[in-house]
Amino acid sequence: MDLEKCKALVQVIDTKSLSKAAKKLGYTPSGLSRMISSLEKEMGFILLRRNHDGMFPTNECLHLLSGIRELLYQDQLLEQKVSDINELYVGEIEIGVSHRYYYDTFALAMKNFSKVYPDVDLKIRHGYSSYLVQELKQHRLDLCIVSKRELGDFQWIPITKDEMLAWIPKNHKLASEDKISVKEFEKENVIFTYPGEDTDNQRVFQKYKIYPHRQFSTLEPYASFAMVKQGLGISMDNRLSAWGMEEGILYKSLDPQEYIEIGIALQSNPSPAVQEFMKYLLPLLKK
């Protein structure tokens, strides 16, 4: 199987666009289209379908996609091992960050690493923990700092424990309480970050069989902070997610108190570049 054709297929699926994938890989759209057609002939079935939202994998393609991603990951791993033998690190490292508190730490590690290994491209992106872990399992990420999840064979390096907190407007009737009962989330208007997803606060609600009254929702923690500040409702998140947003609302312990474990999740067999990057990152996280 031609790895370049597989790479082209995955890029089209990830970007949902033939032209965007072609630009990223350095091909013309027509050239990339011919590669996909050639791969479809080899496979014996159609791999992509188009609708008004872009390009998407067919059901047949979806059955193969995880295997193709694994094949490309192993190919990149082999290239980096060859480079390692030649004492030259190349390629790229994809990093996921769930807790914004750690952006400065990662940025400093990236800065120090890039001085020594300028040929390694470093990419960083944000998302909630369960989403980033799934990206890791699909080999779209090399490592991520997240709340602990079910990882299977992947590595887990614990960093710290962090408390889950209720976010309360300053003039709210619960403002004088030392702790906020989890049952209050069934009575009050609740602001959800990443509604319907497997987040830390959703796990707390499931643990205590709480069915919150959802009034507002967002995909951005700062937006939740702003809505709480304006008195639209209460919210829940971990303490580190409130970093940089200390003014304007109150943060209260839950009753019962709840904690999450935060750490680094990474591939069980990380590339040489990732192994080297971890030497720059871990000492900073342990300070």
Coordinates of C-alpha atoms in Angstrom, one line a residue:
M1 CA 0.0 0.0 0.0
D2 CA 1.4 3.4 -1.0
L3 CA 1.9 5.5 2.1
E4 CA 1.8 8.8 0.2
K5 CA -1.7 7.9 -1.0
C6 CA -2.7 6.9 2.5
K7 CA -1.4 10.2 3.8
A8 CA -3.3 12.1 1.1
L9 CA -6.5 10.2 2.1
V10 CA -6.1 11.0 5.8
Q11 CA -5.4 14.7 5.1
V12 CA -8.5 15.0 3.0
I13 CA -10.6 13.4 5.8
D14 CA -9.0 15.6 8.5
T15 CA -9.5 18.9 6.5
K16 CA -12.8 17.8 4.8
S17 CA -11.4 19.5 1.7
L18 CA -9.4 18.3 -1.3
S19 CA -7.9 21.8 -1.9
K20 CA -6.9 22.3 1.7
A21 CA -5.3 18.9 1.8
A22 CA -3.5 19.5 -1.5
K23 CA -2.1 22.8 -0.3
K24 CA -0.9 21.3 3.0
L25 CA 0.8 18.3 1.2
G26 CA 2.3 20.4 -1.7
Y27 CA 0.1 18.9 -4.5
T28 CA -2.4 20.3 -6.9
P29 CA -6.0 19.4 -6.2
S30 CA -6.2 17.5 -9.4
G31 CA -3.0 15.6 -8.5
L32 CA -4.3 14.7 -5.1
S33 CA -7.6 13.6 -6.6
R34 CA -5.8 11.2 -8.9
M35 CA -4.0 9.8 -5.9
I36 CA -7.3 9.1 -4.1
S37 CA -8.8 7.6 -7.3
S38 CA -5.7 5.3 -7.6
L39 CA -6.1 4.2 -4.0
E40 CA -9.8 3.5 -4.5
K41 CA -8.9 1.3 -7.5
E42 CA -6.4 -0.6 -5.4
M43 CA -9.0 -1.1 -2.6
G44 CA -11.8 -1.9 -4.9
F45 CA -14.3 0.5 -3.3
I46 CA -15.1 4.2 -2.9
L47 CA -13.3 5.9 0.0
L48 CA -14.7 9.4 0.1
R49 CA -18.1 11.0 -0.4
R50 CA -18.9 14.7 -0.8
N51 CA -21.8 16.7 0.6
H52 CA -22.4 20.4 1.2
D53 CA -20.2 20.3 4.3
G54 CA -17.1 18.9 2.5
M55 CA -15.4 15.5 2.0
F56 CA -16.1 12.6 4.4
P57 CA -15.1 8.9 4.6
T58 CA -17.5 6.2 3.4
N59 CA -18.5 3.4 5.7
E60 CA -16.0 1.2 4.0
C61 CA -13.2 3.7 4.6
L62 CA -14.2 4.1 8.3
H63 CA -13.5 0.4 8.8
L64 CA -9.9 1.0 7.6
L65 CA -9.2 4.4 8.9
S66 CA -7.8 3.5 12.3
G67 CA -5.5 0.9 10.7
I68 CA -4.3 3.5 8.1
R69 CA -3.6 6.0 10.8
E70 CA -1.6 3.4 12.7
L71 CA 0.4 2.6 9.6
L72 CA 1.3 6.2 9.0
Y73 CA 2.2 6.6 12.7
Q74 CA 4.5 3.6 12.6
D75 CA 6.1 5.0 9.4
Q76 CA 6.8 8.3 11.1
L77 CA 8.1 6.5 14.1
L78 CA 10.5 4.6 11.8
E79 CA 11.7 7.8 10.1
Q80 CA 12.4 9.4 13.5
K81 CA 14.3 6.3 14.7
V82 CA 16.5 6.5 11.6
S83 CA 17.0 10.2 12.3
D84 CA 17.7 9.4 15.9
I85 CA 20.6 7.1 14.8
N86 CA 21.9 10.0 12.8
E87 CA 21.5 12.3 15.9
L88 CA 19.0 14.5 14.0
Y89 CA 15.5 14.9 15.2
V90 CA 12.9 15.7 12.5
G91 CA 9.2 15.6 12.1
E92 CA 6.5 17.1 14.3
I93 CA 5.0 16.8 17.8
E94 CA 1.3 17.3 18.3
I95 CA 0.4 18.4 21.8
G96 CA -3.0 18.6 23.5
V97 CA -3.7 20.8 26.6
S98 CA -7.0 20.5 28.5
H99 CA -6.1 22.7 31.4
R100 CA -5.1 26.3 30.3
Y101 CA -3.0 26.8 33.4
Y102 CA -0.2 24.7 31.7
Y103 CA 0.1 26.8 28.6
D104 CA 3.0 28.8 29.9
T105 CA 4.8 25.7 31.0
F106 CA 4.4 24.0 27.6
A107 CA 5.4 27.2 25.8
L108 CA 8.6 27.4 27.8
A109 CA 9.4 23.8 27.2
M110 CA 8.8 24.3 23.4
K111 CA 11.0 27.3 23.4
N112 CA 13.9 25.5 25.1
F113 CA 13.4 22.4 22.9
S114 CA 13.3 24.3 19.7
K115 CA 16.7 26.0 20.4
V116 CA 18.3 22.5 20.2
Y117 CA 16.0 20.8 17.7
P118 CA 14.8 23.5 15.2
D119 CA 13.7 20.9 12.6
V120 CA 10.9 19.5 14.8
D121 CA 7.6 21.3 14.3
L122 CA 5.6 21.7 17.5
K123 CA 1.8 22.1 17.5
I124 CA -0.4 22.7 20.5
R125 CA -4.2 22.7 20.8
H126 CA -6.9 22.9 23.4
G127 CA -9.8 20.6 24.1
Y128 CA -11.6 18.8 27.0
S129 CA -9.8 15.7 28.4
S130 CA -11.9 12.9 26.9
Y131 CA -11.7 14.4 23.5
L132 CA -7.9 14.8 23.6
V133 CA -7.5 11.2 24.9
Q134 CA -9.5 10.0 21.9
E135 CA -7.3 12.1 19.6
L136 CA -4.2 10.5 21.2
K137 CA -5.7 7.0 20.6
Q138 CA -6.2 7.9 17.0
H139 CA -2.6 9.0 16.7
R140 CA -3.6 12.6 16.0
L141 CA -1.7 13.7 19.2
D142 CA 1.6 12.5 20.6
L143 CA 0.9 13.6 24.1
C144 CA -1.6 15.6 26.1
I145 CA -2.0 17.0 29.6
V146 CA -5.5 16.0 30.8
S147 CA -7.7 14.8 33.6
K148 CA -7.1 11.1 34.1
R149 CA -9.2 8.9 31.7
E150 CA -9.3 5.2 30.7
L151 CA -6.1 4.9 28.7
G152 CA -5.6 1.2 28.0
D153 CA -2.0 0.6 26.9
F154 CA -1.0 4.3 26.8
Q155 CA 1.4 5.8 29.3
W156 CA 0.2 8.0 32.2
I157 CA 2.4 10.3 34.2
P158 CA 0.6 11.8 37.2
I159 CA 1.3 15.5 37.8
T160 CA -1.1 16.8 40.5
K161 CA -4.6 16.5 42.0
D162 CA -7.0 19.4 41.6
E163 CA -10.3 20.2 43.3
M164 CA -13.6 20.6 41.5
L165 CA -15.3 23.9 42.4
A166 CA -18.7 25.5 42.1
W167 CA -18.5 28.9 40.2
I168 CA -20.9 31.3 41.8
P169 CA -21.9 34.9 41.0
K170 CA -20.8 37.3 43.8
N171 CA -24.4 38.4 44.6
H172 CA -25.9 34.9 44.4
K173 CA -28.0 33.6 47.3
L174 CA -25.3 30.8 47.8
A175 CA -22.5 33.3 48.0
S176 CA -22.3 33.1 51.8
E177 CA -22.1 29.3 51.9
D178 CA -18.7 27.7 52.7
K179 CA -19.5 24.7 50.4
I180 CA -22.0 24.1 47.7
S181 CA -24.0 20.9 47.7
V182 CA -23.9 19.1 44.4
K183 CA -27.7 18.9 44.6
E184 CA -27.9 22.7 44.2
F185 CA -27.1 22.1 40.5
E186 CA -30.6 20.6 40.1
K187 CA -32.2 23.7 41.5
E188 CA -30.2 26.5 39.9
N189 CA -29.7 27.7 36.3
V190 CA -26.5 25.9 35.2
I191 CA -23.9 27.0 32.7
F192 CA -22.3 24.1 30.9
T193 CA -18.9 24.0 29.3
Y194 CA -18.9 21.3 26.5
P195 CA -22.5 20.3 27.1
G196 CA -23.3 16.6 26.6
E197 CA -19.6 15.6 26.5
D198 CA -17.6 13.4 28.9
T199 CA -16.2 16.2 31.0
D200 CA -15.0 16.3 34.6
N201 CA -18.2 18.1 35.8
Q202 CA -20.4 15.7 33.9
R203 CA -18.6 12.8 35.7
V204 CA -19.4 14.5 39.0
F205 CA -23.1 14.8 38.0
Q206 CA -23.2 11.1 37.0
K207 CA -21.5 10.0 40.2
Y208 CA -24.2 11.6 42.4
K209 CA -27.0 11.0 39.9
I210 CA -27.5 14.8 39.5
Y211 CA -29.6 16.0 36.6
P212 CA -28.7 19.7 36.3
H213 CA -31.1 22.4 35.0
R214 CA -29.1 23.5 31.9
Q215 CA -29.8 27.0 30.9
F216 CA -26.7 28.2 29.0
S217 CA -23.8 26.4 27.4
T218 CA -20.5 27.1 25.7
L219 CA -17.3 25.5 24.3
E220 CA -15.0 28.0 26.1
P221 CA -14.3 28.1 29.8
Y222 CA -13.8 31.9 29.7
A223 CA -17.3 32.3 28.3
S224 CA -18.7 30.2 31.3
F225 CA -16.8 32.6 33.6
A226 CA -18.3 35.6 31.9
M227 CA -21.8 34.3 32.1
V228 CA -21.4 33.4 35.8
K229 CA -20.0 36.9 36.4
Q230 CA -23.1 38.4 34.8
G231 CA -25.3 36.4 37.1
L232 CA -26.8 34.1 34.5
G233 CA -26.3 31.0 36.6
I234 CA -23.7 28.8 38.4
S235 CA -21.2 26.5 36.9
M236 CA -18.6 23.8 37.8
D237 CA -15.0 23.2 36.8
N238 CA -11.7 22.4 38.4
R239 CA -9.6 25.0 40.1
L240 CA -6.9 25.2 37.5
S241 CA -9.5 26.0 34.8
A242 CA -10.1 29.2 36.8
W243 CA -6.5 30.3 36.5
G244 CA -6.3 33.9 35.3
M245 CA -10.0 34.4 36.1
E246 CA -9.8 35.0 39.8
E247 CA -11.7 38.3 39.9
G248 CA -15.4 38.8 39.5
I249 CA -16.9 35.5 40.8
L250 CA -16.7 33.2 43.8
Y251 CA -15.2 29.7 43.8
K252 CA -16.6 27.3 46.3
S253 CA -15.7 23.7 47.3
L254 CA -18.4 21.1 46.5
D255 CA -20.2 19.1 49.2
P256 CA -19.1 16.3 49.0
Q257 CA -15.7 17.5 47.9
E258 CA -14.4 16.2 44.6
Y259 CA -10.9 16.0 43.1
I260 CA -9.5 15.0 39.8
E261 CA -6.0 13.7 38.9
I262 CA -4.1 15.6 36.2
G263 CA -1.2 14.2 34.3
I264 CA 0.5 13.5 30.9
A265 CA -0.9 10.9 28.6
L266 CA 1.3 9.8 25.8
Q267 CA 1.8 7.0 23.3
S268 CA 3.1 3.7 24.7
N269 CA 6.0 3.8 22.2
P270 CA 6.7 7.5 21.8
S271 CA 8.9 8.8 19.0
P272 CA 12.5 9.8 19.8
A273 CA 11.5 13.5 19.4
V274 CA 8.7 13.1 21.9
Q275 CA 11.0 11.3 24.3
E276 CA 13.5 14.1 24.1
F277 CA 10.8 16.8 24.4
M278 CA 9.6 15.1 27.7
K279 CA 13.1 15.7 29.1
Y280 CA 12.4 19.4 28.7
L281 CA 8.8 19.3 29.9
L282 CA 8.8 17.2 33.0
P283 CA 11.3 19.2 35.1
L284 CA 9.2 22.3 34.5
L285 CA 6.0 20.5 35.5
K286 CA 7.6 19.3 38.8
K287 CA 8.7 22.7 39.9

